[in-house]
Short mmCIF file of C-alpha atoms and ligand atoms in Angstrom, two decimals:
data_model
loop_
_atom_site.label_atom_id
_atom_site.label_comp_id
_atom_site.label_asym_id
_atom_site.label_seq_id
_atom_site.Cartn_x
_atom_site.Cartn_y
_atom_site.Cartn_z
CA MET S 1 22.09 58.16 -19.16
CA ARG S 2 25.83 56.58 -19.36
CA TRP S 3 26.17 56.91 -15.72
CA ILE S 4 22.30 55.69 -14.72
CA HIS S 5 24.85 52.43 -16.81
CA ALA S 6 27.69 53.18 -13.93
CA ALA S 7 25.47 53.45 -11.09
CA GLY S 8 23.51 50.48 -12.10
CA ARG S 9 26.61 48.58 -12.66
CA GLY S 10 27.88 50.17 -9.15
CA LEU S 11 25.06 49.13 -7.46
CA LEU S 12 25.78 45.02 -9.26
CA VAL S 13 28.96 45.50 -8.02
CA LEU S 14 27.96 45.51 -4.88
CA VAL S 15 25.58 43.09 -4.43
CA VAL S 16 26.90 41.07 -5.38
CA ILE S 17 30.04 41.45 -3.26
CA LEU S 18 27.32 42.08 -0.10
CA THR S 19 25.65 38.96 -0.96
CA GLY S 20 29.26 36.95 -1.40
CA TYR S 21 29.81 38.11 1.79
CA VAL S 22 27.09 36.88 3.37
CA ALA S 23 26.98 33.56 1.88
CA ALA S 24 30.31 32.72 2.76
CA GLY S 25 30.13 33.83 6.54
CA ALA S 26 26.40 31.89 6.72
CA ARG S 27 28.70 28.67 6.10
CA ALA S 28 31.64 30.19 8.27
CA ASP S 29 29.07 29.83 10.97
CA GLU S 30 28.00 26.88 9.98
CA PRO S 31 28.36 24.31 13.15
CA HIS S 32 29.86 20.77 12.43
CA ALA S 33 29.44 18.15 9.69
CA GLY S 34 26.51 17.28 10.09
CA GLY S 35 24.52 19.34 12.22
CA ARG S 36 21.19 21.18 12.97
CA GLY S 37 19.87 24.39 11.47
CA PRO S 38 17.84 26.25 8.84
CA LEU S 39 17.01 24.08 5.33
CA THR S 40 15.56 24.97 1.77
CA VAL S 41 13.93 22.29 0.25
CA ALA S 42 13.71 23.07 -4.05
CA THR S 43 11.15 21.10 -6.09
CA ALA S 44 9.43 21.22 -9.04
CA GLY S 45 6.22 23.25 -8.94
CA ASP S 46 2.87 22.02 -6.63
CA LEU S 47 0.13 21.55 -8.83
CA THR S 48 -2.03 20.88 -5.94
CA GLY S 49 -0.73 23.65 -3.67
CA TYR S 50 -0.48 21.60 -0.48
CA LEU S 51 3.59 21.60 0.25
CA GLY S 52 3.47 24.54 1.81
CA SER S 53 0.73 23.41 4.67
CA VAL S 54 2.74 20.17 5.34
CA LEU S 55 5.99 21.87 6.03
CA ASP S 56 3.91 24.62 8.16
CA GLY S 57 3.78 21.24 10.35
CA TRP S 58 8.07 21.11 10.77
CA ASN S 59 8.45 24.28 11.46
CA ARG S 60 6.00 25.39 14.09
CA THR S 61 8.04 22.13 15.21
CA HIS S 62 11.22 22.09 14.70
CA PRO S 63 11.75 26.26 15.09
CA GLY S 64 15.70 25.85 14.53
CA GLU S 65 15.46 23.85 11.27
CA LYS S 66 12.91 25.96 9.93
CA VAL S 67 12.54 25.33 5.58
CA THR S 68 12.09 27.65 3.29
CA LEU S 69 10.50 25.76 0.26
CA VAL S 70 11.64 26.78 -3.67
CA GLU S 71 9.34 26.26 -5.68
CA LEU S 72 10.54 25.39 -9.33
CA PRO S 73 8.86 25.41 -12.60
CA ASP S 74 6.08 22.37 -13.27
CA SER S 75 7.54 21.46 -16.54
CA ALA S 76 10.01 18.56 -15.25
CA ASP S 77 12.54 18.87 -17.53
CA GLU S 78 13.35 22.94 -16.50
CA THR S 79 12.96 21.42 -12.63
CA HIS S 80 15.62 19.49 -14.23
CA ALA S 81 17.79 22.61 -15.06
CA GLN S 82 16.80 24.17 -12.59
CA MET S 83 18.65 22.07 -9.84
CA ALA S 84 21.31 20.51 -11.40
CA THR S 85 22.94 24.77 -12.18
CA ASP S 86 21.85 25.35 -8.77
CA LEU S 87 24.06 22.54 -7.64
CA ARG S 88 27.12 22.77 -10.55
CA GLY S 89 28.41 26.12 -8.74
CA GLY S 90 29.71 23.08 -5.36
CA ASP S 91 29.78 25.42 -2.21
CA ARG S 92 27.49 28.22 -3.51
CA SER S 93 24.22 25.83 -3.72
CA ARG S 94 21.44 27.45 -1.92
CA PHE S 95 19.20 24.08 -2.04
CA ASP S 96 19.86 21.61 0.41
CA VAL S 97 16.46 19.26 -0.09
CA LEU S 98 16.41 18.60 -3.18
CA ASN S 99 12.01 16.86 -4.17
CA ILE S 100 13.75 14.57 -7.81
CA ASP S 101 12.17 13.33 -9.92
CA VAL S 102 12.56 9.80 -9.05
CA SER S 103 14.14 9.16 -12.47
CA TRP S 104 16.87 11.29 -11.68
CA THR S 105 18.89 10.01 -8.15
CA SER S 106 21.62 7.74 -10.65
CA GLU S 107 22.83 11.10 -13.34
CA PHE S 108 22.13 13.01 -9.88
CA ALA S 109 24.22 10.30 -8.08
CA ALA S 110 27.18 9.87 -11.07
CA GLN S 111 27.66 13.41 -10.88
CA GLY S 112 28.36 13.25 -6.83
CA TRP S 113 26.42 16.36 -6.80
CA ILE S 114 23.84 14.23 -3.56
CA ARG S 115 24.90 12.33 -1.08
CA PRO S 116 24.76 8.46 -0.01
CA LEU S 117 21.63 8.07 2.52
CA ALA S 118 21.71 5.22 4.96
CA ARG S 119 19.02 3.23 4.99
CA ASP S 120 19.14 2.59 8.51
CA ARG S 121 17.21 5.78 9.25
CA PHE S 122 14.39 5.98 6.78
CA PRO S 123 11.57 3.56 6.93
CA LEU S 124 11.97 2.28 3.83
CA ASP S 125 10.36 -1.76 4.62
CA THR S 126 6.92 -0.28 5.26
CA PHE S 127 6.43 2.04 1.85
CA LEU S 128 5.65 0.11 -2.09
CA PRO S 129 7.56 -3.07 -3.22
CA PRO S 130 8.86 -0.47 -6.39
CA VAL S 131 9.58 2.52 -5.29
CA VAL S 132 12.92 1.78 -3.01
CA ASP S 133 14.74 0.52 -5.93
CA THR S 134 14.14 4.45 -7.60
CA ALA S 135 16.96 5.28 -4.59
CA THR S 136 19.14 3.28 -5.12
CA TYR S 137 22.58 3.78 -7.36
CA ASP S 138 25.30 0.71 -8.73
CA GLY S 139 23.55 -0.91 -4.56
CA GLN S 140 23.72 2.40 -2.13
CA LEU S 141 21.22 4.22 -1.39
CA TYR S 142 21.09 8.26 -2.69
CA ALA S 143 17.84 8.86 -1.58
CA VAL S 144 14.55 8.40 -0.17
CA PRO S 145 11.73 8.02 -1.34
CA TYR S 146 8.61 9.74 -0.84
CA VAL S 147 5.95 9.96 -3.71
CA THR S 148 5.09 7.17 -6.05
CA ASN S 149 2.82 7.61 -9.19
CA ALA S 150 1.47 5.32 -11.84
CA GLY S 151 -0.35 6.21 -14.94
CA LEU S 152 -4.53 5.66 -15.24
CA LEU S 153 -6.90 6.46 -17.96
CA LEU S 154 -9.27 8.16 -17.56
CA TYR S 155 -12.85 8.31 -19.26
CA ARG S 156 -15.69 9.34 -20.03
CA LYS S 157 -18.16 7.19 -17.58
CA ASP S 158 -21.19 9.02 -18.43
CA ILE S 159 -20.85 9.12 -23.00
CA LEU S 160 -19.11 4.87 -22.67
CA ALA S 161 -23.06 4.56 -20.17
CA LYS S 162 -25.08 6.15 -23.33
CA GLU S 163 -23.15 4.81 -25.20
CA GLY S 164 -23.58 1.50 -23.78
CA ALA S 165 -19.07 0.24 -23.74
CA ASP S 166 -17.61 -0.62 -21.20
CA PRO S 167 -13.86 1.23 -20.84
CA PRO S 168 -11.40 0.12 -22.40
CA ARG S 169 -9.63 -2.61 -21.88
CA THR S 170 -6.45 -2.95 -24.72
CA TRP S 171 -5.02 -0.36 -27.89
CA THR S 172 -8.11 -1.20 -30.18
CA GLU S 173 -10.74 -1.10 -28.09
CA LEU S 174 -9.62 1.85 -26.97
CA GLU S 175 -9.21 3.17 -30.36
CA ARG S 176 -12.58 2.49 -31.31
CA ALA S 177 -14.17 4.51 -28.55
CA ALA S 178 -11.93 7.36 -29.84
CA LYS S 179 -12.77 6.98 -32.86
CA THR S 180 -16.40 6.24 -33.51
CA ILE S 181 -18.15 8.01 -30.34
CA ALA S 182 -15.87 10.95 -29.41
CA PRO S 183 -17.10 12.47 -32.47
CA LYS S 184 -20.23 11.54 -32.00
CA TYR S 185 -20.58 14.27 -28.53
CA GLY S 186 -17.57 17.16 -29.73
CA LEU S 187 -15.17 16.06 -27.80
CA ASP S 188 -11.17 14.58 -29.09
CA GLY S 189 -10.47 10.91 -28.56
CA TYR S 190 -7.27 10.70 -26.91
CA ALA S 191 -4.50 12.31 -25.45
CA GLY S 192 -1.55 11.82 -23.15
CA GLN S 193 1.36 14.04 -22.55
CA PHE S 194 2.85 15.00 -25.67
CA LEU S 195 4.63 17.78 -25.98
CA PRO S 196 8.51 17.10 -26.51
CA TYR S 197 9.47 17.49 -22.91
CA GLU S 198 9.51 13.82 -19.69
CA GLY S 199 6.25 13.70 -20.45
CA LEU S 200 6.04 12.35 -23.53
CA THR S 201 8.78 10.52 -22.29
CA VAL S 202 6.82 8.90 -19.83
CA ASN S 203 3.76 8.68 -22.73
CA ALA S 204 6.27 6.25 -25.39
CA ALA S 205 8.34 4.21 -22.68
CA GLU S 206 4.11 2.92 -21.30
CA ALA S 207 3.35 2.56 -25.14
CA VAL S 208 7.06 0.86 -25.84
CA TYR S 209 6.40 -1.78 -22.20
CA SER S 210 2.97 -2.41 -22.89
CA ALA S 211 3.21 -3.89 -25.93
CA GLY S 212 6.95 -5.38 -24.46
CA GLY S 213 9.21 -3.61 -25.38
CA SER S 214 11.63 -2.29 -23.10
CA ILE S 215 14.24 1.06 -24.46
CA LEU S 216 17.38 -0.11 -22.04
CA GLY S 217 18.99 -2.79 -19.58
CA ASP S 218 20.74 -2.88 -16.69
CA GLU S 219 21.77 0.54 -15.18
CA GLY S 220 22.07 1.69 -18.70
CA GLU S 221 24.54 -0.22 -20.16
CA ARG S 222 23.00 -1.73 -23.43
CA VAL S 223 20.53 -0.92 -25.67
CA THR S 224 17.84 -2.92 -26.01
CA VAL S 225 14.98 -0.96 -28.76
CA ASN S 226 15.04 -2.39 -31.88
CA SER S 227 12.79 -4.25 -31.57
CA THR S 228 8.72 -5.93 -31.94
CA GLY S 229 7.20 -3.80 -28.85
CA ALA S 230 8.85 -0.54 -29.49
CA ARG S 231 8.05 -0.26 -32.92
CA GLU S 232 4.26 -1.00 -32.05
CA GLY S 233 4.63 0.66 -29.48
CA ILE S 234 5.48 4.06 -31.61
CA GLY S 235 3.09 2.73 -33.82
CA PHE S 236 0.63 3.15 -31.47
CA LEU S 237 1.36 6.82 -30.49
CA ALA S 238 2.00 7.68 -34.69
CA ARG S 239 -1.42 6.41 -35.86
CA GLY S 240 -3.67 8.24 -33.06
CA VAL S 241 -2.16 11.58 -34.38
CA ARG S 242 -2.61 10.44 -38.30
CA GLU S 243 -5.86 8.99 -37.47
CA GLY S 244 -6.87 11.63 -35.85
CA TRP S 245 -9.25 10.75 -33.05
CA ILE S 246 -5.29 11.99 -30.94
CA PRO S 247 -5.96 15.66 -31.79
CA LYS S 248 -2.85 17.44 -32.98
CA ARG S 249 -3.14 20.47 -29.94
CA ALA S 250 -2.32 17.04 -27.49
CA LEU S 251 0.56 17.83 -29.59
CA THR S 252 1.34 21.05 -26.73
CA TYR S 253 0.17 19.71 -23.95
CA LYS S 254 2.02 18.53 -20.29
CA GLU S 255 0.19 17.06 -17.63
CA GLU S 256 -1.33 20.48 -16.33
CA GLU S 257 -3.04 20.83 -20.72
CA SER S 258 -4.48 17.79 -20.50
CA LYS S 259 -5.65 18.14 -18.01
CA GLN S 260 -7.30 20.40 -18.07
CA ALA S 261 -8.66 19.26 -22.24
CA PHE S 262 -10.30 16.64 -19.51
CA GLN S 263 -12.25 18.57 -17.46
CA ASP S 264 -13.43 20.88 -19.14
CA GLY S 265 -15.57 18.67 -21.00
CA ARG S 266 -13.00 17.97 -24.00
CA LEU S 267 -11.39 14.73 -23.95
CA LEU S 268 -13.21 11.36 -24.12
CA PHE S 269 -10.27 9.28 -22.58
CA LEU S 270 -6.70 10.85 -20.71
CA ARG S 271 -3.71 9.21 -19.58
CA ASN S 272 -2.26 11.40 -16.72
CA TRP S 273 -2.44 10.27 -12.98
CA PRO S 274 -4.53 9.63 -9.98
CA TYR S 275 -3.74 13.39 -9.53
CA ALA S 276 -5.36 15.35 -12.24
CA TYR S 277 -8.70 12.03 -11.33
CA VAL S 278 -9.49 13.76 -8.16
CA GLY S 279 -8.87 17.36 -9.66
CA ALA S 280 -11.27 16.64 -12.31
CA SER S 281 -13.87 14.65 -9.90
CA ALA S 282 -14.07 17.97 -7.04
CA LYS S 283 -16.77 20.05 -6.31
CA GLY S 284 -16.34 22.76 -8.89
CA SER S 285 -15.41 20.10 -12.17
CA PRO S 286 -17.33 20.04 -14.84
CA VAL S 287 -16.85 16.92 -15.01
CA ALA S 288 -17.83 15.71 -11.12
CA GLY S 289 -19.75 12.43 -10.71
CA LYS S 290 -19.37 11.55 -14.58
CA ILE S 291 -16.05 10.20 -14.73
CA GLY S 292 -13.95 6.72 -14.02
CA ALA S 293 -9.71 5.22 -14.07
CA VAL S 294 -8.66 1.84 -14.89
CA PRO S 295 -5.63 0.52 -15.27
CA LEU S 296 -3.55 1.93 -18.82
CA PRO S 297 -4.70 -0.51 -21.53
CA GLY S 298 -1.48 -2.29 -23.87
CA PRO S 299 -2.59 -3.74 -27.00
CA ASP S 300 -4.35 -6.90 -26.18
CA GLY S 301 -5.00 -7.01 -22.21
CA PRO S 302 -3.45 -4.40 -19.83
CA GLY S 303 -0.93 -2.33 -20.76
CA THR S 304 1.77 -1.24 -17.84
CA SER S 305 1.98 2.61 -16.21
CA VAL S 306 6.11 4.03 -16.17
CA LEU S 307 6.84 4.59 -11.85
CA GLY S 308 6.64 7.98 -12.15
CA GLY S 309 6.48 9.82 -8.65
CA SER S 310 9.45 11.79 -6.73
CA ASN S 311 12.72 10.58 -4.30
CA LEU S 312 14.15 13.02 -1.45
CA ALA S 313 17.86 14.36 -1.91
CA VAL S 314 20.55 15.36 -0.05
CA SER S 315 22.67 17.80 -1.69
CA THR S 316 26.17 17.20 -1.02
CA HIS S 317 26.77 20.94 -0.09
CA ALA S 318 23.84 20.72 2.37
CA ARG S 319 25.05 22.96 5.67
CA TYR S 320 23.11 20.54 8.07
CA PRO S 321 22.83 17.55 6.69
CA ASP S 322 21.53 15.83 10.21
CA SER S 323 18.83 18.77 9.77
CA ALA S 324 18.19 17.22 6.31
CA ALA S 325 18.08 13.63 7.09
CA ARG S 326 15.61 14.45 10.00
CA LEU S 327 13.46 16.25 7.48
CA ILE S 328 13.35 13.86 5.06
CA ALA S 329 12.26 11.12 8.14
CA TYR S 330 9.49 13.50 9.11
CA LEU S 331 8.14 13.30 5.78
CA THR S 332 8.13 10.24 5.11
CA SER S 333 6.26 9.45 8.29
CA GLU S 334 3.17 8.02 8.64
CA ARG S 335 1.23 11.23 9.85
CA VAL S 336 2.89 13.33 5.85
CA GLN S 337 2.25 10.50 4.17
CA ARG S 338 -1.86 10.77 4.47
CA GLN S 339 -1.44 14.34 4.27
CA VAL S 340 0.09 13.52 0.84
CA LEU S 341 -3.37 12.02 0.41
CA THR S 342 -5.74 13.30 2.40
CA ARG S 343 -4.20 17.22 0.53
CA GLY S 344 -1.67 16.74 -2.58
CA ALA S 345 -3.56 14.00 -3.75
CA LEU S 346 -0.24 12.88 -4.64
CA PRO S 347 -0.53 8.65 -4.40
CA PRO S 348 2.22 8.27 -1.32
CA VAL S 349 5.36 5.50 -0.80
CA ARG S 350 3.72 4.13 2.67
CA ALA S 351 2.21 0.31 1.96
CA ASP S 352 -0.13 0.81 4.12
CA LEU S 353 -2.91 3.65 3.52
CA TYR S 354 -3.37 1.30 0.20
CA GLU S 355 -5.99 -0.80 3.01
CA ASP S 356 -6.58 2.27 5.33
CA PRO S 357 -10.43 1.51 4.55
CA GLY S 358 -11.29 5.18 5.29
CA LEU S 359 -8.54 6.50 2.90
CA VAL S 360 -10.58 3.88 -0.01
CA ARG S 361 -13.60 5.77 0.59
CA GLU S 362 -12.72 8.73 0.86
CA PHE S 363 -10.23 7.41 -2.51
CA PRO S 364 -12.19 4.59 -4.66
CA TYR S 365 -9.37 4.91 -7.27
CA LEU S 366 -6.89 3.17 -4.09
CA PRO S 367 -6.34 0.33 -4.99
CA THR S 368 -6.66 0.27 -8.49
CA LEU S 369 -3.40 2.54 -7.78
CA ARG S 370 -2.12 0.53 -5.74
CA GLU S 371 -1.46 -2.25 -8.40
CA SER S 372 -1.06 -0.07 -10.88
CA VAL S 373 2.46 1.57 -8.84
CA ARG S 374 3.05 -2.79 -7.77
CA THR S 375 3.38 -3.73 -12.45
CA ALA S 376 4.45 -0.04 -12.79
CA ALA S 377 8.05 -0.66 -14.96
CA PRO S 378 10.93 1.87 -14.10
CA ARG S 379 12.03 4.65 -17.04
CA PRO S 380 16.26 3.17 -17.88
CA LYS S 381 18.18 3.04 -15.32
CA SER S 382 21.11 5.63 -16.88
CA PRO S 383 23.68 8.56 -14.95
CA ARG S 384 23.04 9.51 -18.41
CA TYR S 385 18.90 9.27 -18.08
CA ASP S 386 18.93 13.35 -18.78
CA GLN S 387 20.75 12.67 -22.14
CA VAL S 388 18.66 9.26 -22.88
CA SER S 389 14.76 11.14 -22.38
CA LEU S 390 15.95 13.71 -25.33
CA VAL S 391 16.81 11.53 -27.46
CA VAL S 392 13.42 9.75 -26.69
CA GLN S 393 11.40 12.86 -26.77
CA ALA S 394 12.70 13.75 -30.05
CA VAL S 395 12.46 10.89 -32.12
CA VAL S 396 9.13 10.09 -30.10
CA ARG S 397 8.01 14.03 -31.83
CA ASP S 398 9.08 13.06 -35.18
CA ALA S 399 7.92 10.33 -35.56
CA MET S 400 3.99 11.43 -34.67
CA THR S 401 4.08 14.52 -36.65
CA GLY S 402 4.88 11.65 -39.25
CA ARG S 403 8.73 13.20 -40.22
CA GLN S 404 9.91 9.76 -39.94
CA THR S 405 8.02 5.93 -39.72
CA PRO S 406 8.08 4.24 -36.23
CA GLU S 407 10.26 2.00 -37.94
CA ALA S 408 12.80 4.36 -39.02
CA ALA S 409 11.94 5.93 -35.68
CA VAL S 410 13.34 3.18 -33.50
CA ARG S 411 16.20 2.37 -36.23
CA ARG S 412 17.56 6.12 -35.35
CA LEU S 413 16.67 5.35 -31.35
CA ALA S 414 18.75 2.59 -31.11
CA ARG S 415 21.61 4.28 -33.07
CA GLU S 416 21.13 7.65 -30.94
CA LEU S 417 20.94 5.82 -27.15
CA ASP S 418 24.17 3.75 -28.30
CA THR S 419 26.55 7.00 -28.17
CA LEU S 420 24.79 7.47 -24.69
CA ALA S 421 24.61 3.68 -23.26
CA ARG S 422 28.62 3.03 -23.09
CA ARG S 423 30.80 4.80 -20.25
C1 GLC I 1 5.03 13.21 -12.94
C2 GLC I 1 6.29 11.50 -12.17
C3 GLC I 1 7.04 12.58 -12.62
C4 GLC I 1 7.38 12.18 -13.92
C5 GLC I 1 6.72 13.22 -14.55
C6 GLC I 1 6.68 13.38 -16.18
O1 GLC I 1 5.31 14.35 -11.72
O2 GLC I 1 5.19 12.03 -11.13
O3 GLC I 1 7.85 10.70 -12.52
O4 GLC I 1 8.49 12.69 -14.82
O5 GLC I 1 5.66 13.51 -14.09
O6 GLC I 1 5.89 14.70 -16.69
#
């Protein structure tokens, strides 16, 4: 058997040498900095499976600048880990253009992984106002907004109608209906994305912001979490699990699992991104025609969504930065932005599409979404955002499983974030 291992090892060495050689050869061919050539685009899981068809449009008309798409996992944290590993490889990195979560721009820029971009190459003034800020760091543009996002509360219209209840506008109304109406129909009450990963940070930040609290100030230099608002926000989530109107199984949900629970008719209320509303309304969904979407509720009125979405960035080691910029201009053109909505069920960044009568007819939630994006609050901007998010996830998890009171959780958050805030 030993010789097989030896032969395997020899083969491995050969493959490494060959790929090393090819990679080195490819770099030596580089025509000149800023030149044109093929690109590799990395993205988080394409949940609605539309991006391939959008990129086919580019590939057909740009034969010398063909894009290869690398789809990374569904979970934002795993995508982050894989992109970071690739980018740390320096000039061995495979990715030229990165479709990064809006919350990563500062970290990727501070690490020197992505290049500053020239504002005048991109149609920034046609975008919804809050999104451009997610693409800047220290006053410099490091990425271009591509997709935006805001959380919505999806609800079972059919069941609320039978009960003569309106969709909830406040946490009290949400809690009451989740506690009293859901069990009558054999449903779970309320869920969001509560597995410890970026989704939990989003849901926790929304609860904190909705109650008037915040997490970090400035560009991550100040810890602002120690407040009544933060205690109230985390208290809302912890109370839900303790009282059972947030089911225990929701502590394992990411976007897809929570969408599935709602779509299968097992859930009365769901916090999710608009793609879940589109999926659950589609032909063949058991709850099609039975659901509605409203802005997220807060303690005594409308709450605040976190601003989601993704930005397109160019790796510092991109071989053809000019092609990368041209591709980004294409993906943010009006034509492709329309496809982002119609094929991808994702919220475009171009403002005028939200007022297009044809699109509003086809996607009746657009005006609600536009308002939710307009009032959405960004996640803390920090060059160490990945660690900030891990702290939030761990602490909120402990509060939601009852291991720590909301008061103790907020004190611990303040303490742990403080060690990350000092640069
Ligand atoms: C969505 C949002 C993104 C967020 C992620 C959390 O993909 O667009 O901004 O970080 O969900 O799971």
